[in-house]
């Protein structure tokens, strides 16, 4: 079974074949006649402003109009009308572009400031904060010393001593 689309309806309705009993040997959509008229007027104006004589401006204007109209009408259809194509073209022209030229120039050390003295390290934190931290650390050392003298631990007899480094990792034994 063959399913027919409605494309033929649009194609037939959008084509003017010419006056009755004197049809043109080519098919031209209605939009092509409108686009062709505008393009012809623009091309004719350009050629006349360039100083081309009237006969040659009409002749070359007709050739340029046919070529430009074919290019423009090949881009438009009933699914993508002329207004959408013109809007897309204008947005494409006005959209921001990436800069292709580099900024800046050759690198030189001329802009660097040179000082005679070495820069000094900034003091981290205020003096009061450092003093408070040192006091707390000293208090913690005193408490730890007092706890060690109050509860001396018996020496270990098995395993590794605290002073030696334990090379064993949990679950892995070295030979």
Tab-separated table of C-alpha atoms in Angstrom:
chain	number	residue	atom	x	y	z
A	1	UNK	CA	0.000	0.000	0.000
A	2	UNK	CA	1.334	3.427	-0.885
A	3	UNK	CA	0.754	6.373	1.430
A	4	UNK	CA	0.495	9.715	-0.304
A	5	UNK	CA	1.676	12.834	1.411
A	6	UNK	CA	0.179	16.282	1.116
A	7	UNK	CA	3.318	17.733	-0.513
A	8	UNK	CA	1.668	17.712	-3.944
A	9	UNK	CA	-1.156	19.888	-2.643
A	10	UNK	CA	1.306	22.564	-1.599
A	11	UNK	CA	3.289	22.214	-4.821
A	12	UNK	CA	0.228	22.587	-7.068
A	13	UNK	CA	-1.293	25.476	-5.147
A	14	UNK	CA	1.954	27.438	-4.987
A	15	UNK	CA	2.702	27.378	-8.727
A	16	UNK	CA	1.476	29.795	-11.372
A	17	UNK	CA	1.768	28.379	-14.846
A	18	UNK	CA	0.810	31.581	-16.637
A	19	UNK	CA	-2.319	32.975	-18.258
A	20	UNK	CA	-4.964	30.509	-19.495
A	21	UNK	CA	-4.210	28.953	-22.929
A	22	UNK	CA	-0.780	30.616	-22.916
A	23	UNK	CA	1.146	28.858	-20.145
A	24	UNK	CA	4.830	29.384	-19.562
A	25	UNK	CA	7.241	26.593	-20.484
A	26	UNK	CA	8.595	26.652	-16.910
A	27	UNK	CA	7.098	26.360	-13.458
A	28	UNK	CA	7.509	29.264	-11.025
A	29	UNK	CA	6.070	29.419	-7.535
A	30	UNK	CA	4.197	32.491	-6.405
A	31	UNK	CA	6.929	33.338	-3.942
A	32	UNK	CA	9.481	33.202	-6.794
A	33	UNK	CA	7.625	35.924	-8.677
A	34	UNK	CA	7.659	38.162	-5.608
A	35	UNK	CA	11.308	37.464	-4.807
A	36	UNK	CA	12.261	37.923	-8.468
A	37	UNK	CA	10.554	41.307	-8.664
A	38	UNK	CA	12.350	42.626	-5.587
A	39	UNK	CA	15.707	41.185	-6.709
A	40	UNK	CA	15.291	42.670	-10.205
A	41	UNK	CA	14.652	46.142	-8.804
A	42	UNK	CA	17.667	45.917	-6.473
A	43	UNK	CA	19.991	44.596	-9.224
A	44	UNK	CA	18.762	47.179	-11.712
A	45	UNK	CA	19.385	49.969	-9.189
A	46	UNK	CA	22.906	48.682	-8.477
A	47	UNK	CA	23.797	48.394	-12.182
A	48	UNK	CA	22.472	51.871	-12.980
A	49	UNK	CA	24.440	53.359	-10.038
A	50	UNK	CA	27.584	51.664	-11.353
A	51	UNK	CA	27.116	53.531	-14.649
A	52	UNK	CA	26.033	50.637	-16.888
A	53	UNK	CA	23.903	51.750	-19.833
A	54	UNK	CA	20.152	51.142	-19.749
A	55	UNK	CA	20.138	48.278	-22.284
A	56	UNK	CA	22.988	46.353	-20.635
A	57	UNK	CA	21.644	46.978	-17.149
A	58	UNK	CA	18.306	45.398	-18.194
A	59	UNK	CA	20.063	42.481	-19.916
A	60	UNK	CA	22.520	41.694	-17.107
A	61	UNK	CA	19.878	42.544	-14.517
A	62	UNK	CA	17.570	39.862	-15.944
A	63	UNK	CA	20.366	37.269	-15.939
A	64	UNK	CA	21.422	38.155	-12.375
A	65	UNK	CA	17.784	38.192	-11.228
A	66	UNK	CA	17.118	34.699	-12.564
A	67	UNK	CA	20.293	33.340	-10.948
A	68	UNK	CA	19.701	35.011	-7.570
A	69	UNK	CA	16.017	34.066	-7.531
A	70	UNK	CA	16.876	30.415	-8.209
A	71	UNK	CA	19.410	30.429	-5.362
A	72	UNK	CA	17.014	32.107	-2.929
A	73	UNK	CA	14.023	29.929	-3.873
A	74	UNK	CA	16.064	26.741	-3.555
A	75	UNK	CA	16.427	27.580	0.150
A	76	UNK	CA	12.752	28.205	0.866
A	77	UNK	CA	9.748	25.884	0.856
A	78	UNK	CA	6.313	25.655	2.413
A	79	UNK	CA	7.969	24.143	5.495
A	80	UNK	CA	10.590	26.907	5.715
A	81	UNK	CA	9.023	30.140	4.441
A	82	UNK	CA	10.832	33.216	3.195
A	83	UNK	CA	10.309	35.096	6.472
A	84	UNK	CA	12.036	32.337	8.455
A	85	UNK	CA	14.959	32.244	6.004
A	86	UNK	CA	15.380	36.044	6.155
A	87	UNK	CA	15.216	36.013	9.961
A	88	UNK	CA	17.817	33.240	10.100
A	89	UNK	CA	20.063	35.146	7.678
A	90	UNK	CA	19.821	38.387	9.695
A	91	UNK	CA	20.549	36.586	12.975
A	92	UNK	CA	23.511	34.861	11.369
A	93	UNK	CA	24.909	38.212	10.232
A	94	UNK	CA	24.376	39.884	13.628
A	95	UNK	CA	25.531	37.039	15.875
A	96	UNK	CA	28.754	37.555	17.846
A	97	UNK	CA	31.846	35.952	16.373
A	98	UNK	CA	34.971	34.554	17.963
A	99	UNK	CA	37.922	36.862	17.607
A	100	UNK	CA	40.382	35.380	15.129
A	101	UNK	CA	43.154	37.933	15.633
A	102	UNK	CA	45.385	37.724	18.663
A	103	UNK	CA	45.524	40.497	21.204
A	104	UNK	CA	48.726	41.851	22.649
A	105	UNK	CA	52.164	41.797	21.218
A	106	UNK	CA	55.671	40.624	21.958
A	107	UNK	CA	56.474	39.852	25.578
A	108	UNK	CA	59.094	42.006	27.257
A	109	UNK	CA	60.325	42.554	30.803
A	110	UNK	CA	60.086	46.320	30.456
A	111	UNK	CA	56.933	46.558	32.522
A	112	UNK	CA	58.306	44.690	35.562
A	113	UNK	CA	59.194	46.607	38.724
A	114	UNK	CA	62.556	45.763	40.265
A	115	UNK	CA	63.172	46.413	43.993
A	116	UNK	CA	66.495	46.533	45.796
A	117	UNK	CA	65.242	44.756	48.958
A	118	UNK	CA	63.814	41.251	49.094
A	119	UNK	CA	60.114	40.902	49.783
A	120	UNK	CA	59.320	39.920	53.388
A	121	UNK	CA	57.000	37.158	54.319
A	122	UNK	CA	53.614	38.352	55.530
A	123	UNK	CA	52.775	37.629	59.163
A	124	UNK	CA	50.106	34.970	59.269
A	125	UNK	CA	47.369	35.830	61.712
A	126	UNK	CA	47.515	38.384	64.439
A	127	UNK	CA	49.960	38.306	67.363
A	128	UNK	CA	47.121	37.731	69.816
A	129	UNK	CA	45.907	34.650	67.899
A	130	UNK	CA	49.437	33.194	67.729
A	131	UNK	CA	49.940	33.752	71.463
A	132	UNK	CA	46.628	32.048	72.247
A	133	UNK	CA	47.554	29.036	70.101
A	134	UNK	CA	50.992	28.773	71.772
A	135	UNK	CA	49.364	28.919	75.257
A	136	UNK	CA	46.949	26.121	74.375
A	137	UNK	CA	49.749	23.966	72.981
A	138	UNK	CA	51.817	24.478	76.154
A	139	UNK	CA	48.823	23.550	78.338
A	140	UNK	CA	48.250	20.387	76.293
A	141	UNK	CA	51.949	19.391	76.700
A	142	UNK	CA	51.740	19.907	80.475
A	143	UNK	CA	48.592	17.791	80.759
A	144	UNK	CA	50.179	15.017	78.707
A	145	UNK	CA	53.360	15.107	80.847
A	146	UNK	CA	51.286	14.989	84.051
A	147	UNK	CA	49.244	12.044	82.746
A	148	UNK	CA	52.428	10.130	81.878
A	149	UNK	CA	53.971	10.651	85.304
A	150	UNK	CA	50.713	9.764	87.113
A	151	UNK	CA	50.105	6.548	85.118
A	152	UNK	CA	53.374	5.037	83.957
A	153	UNK	CA	52.801	2.255	81.419
A	154	UNK	CA	54.550	-1.068	81.877
A	155	UNK	CA	57.160	-1.933	79.267
A	156	UNK	CA	55.955	-4.054	76.385
A	157	UNK	CA	57.262	-7.541	76.051
A	158	UNK	CA	55.644	-8.702	72.857
A	159	UNK	CA	55.217	-7.055	69.467
A	160	UNK	CA	57.099	-4.102	68.187
A	161	UNK	CA	58.305	-1.347	70.428
A	162	UNK	CA	56.892	2.110	69.971
A	163	UNK	CA	60.250	3.549	69.024
A	164	UNK	CA	60.701	1.170	66.061
A	165	UNK	CA	58.754	1.544	62.913
A	166	UNK	CA	56.060	-1.005	62.136
A	167	UNK	CA	56.357	-2.102	58.535
A	168	UNK	CA	53.301	-4.286	58.542
A	169	UNK	CA	50.167	-3.201	56.852
A	170	UNK	CA	46.857	-4.531	58.076
A	171	UNK	CA	46.192	-7.878	56.398
A	172	UNK	CA	49.653	-8.148	54.773
A	173	UNK	CA	52.656	-9.792	56.391
A	174	UNK	CA	56.232	-9.254	55.278
A	175	UNK	CA	58.554	-12.285	55.301
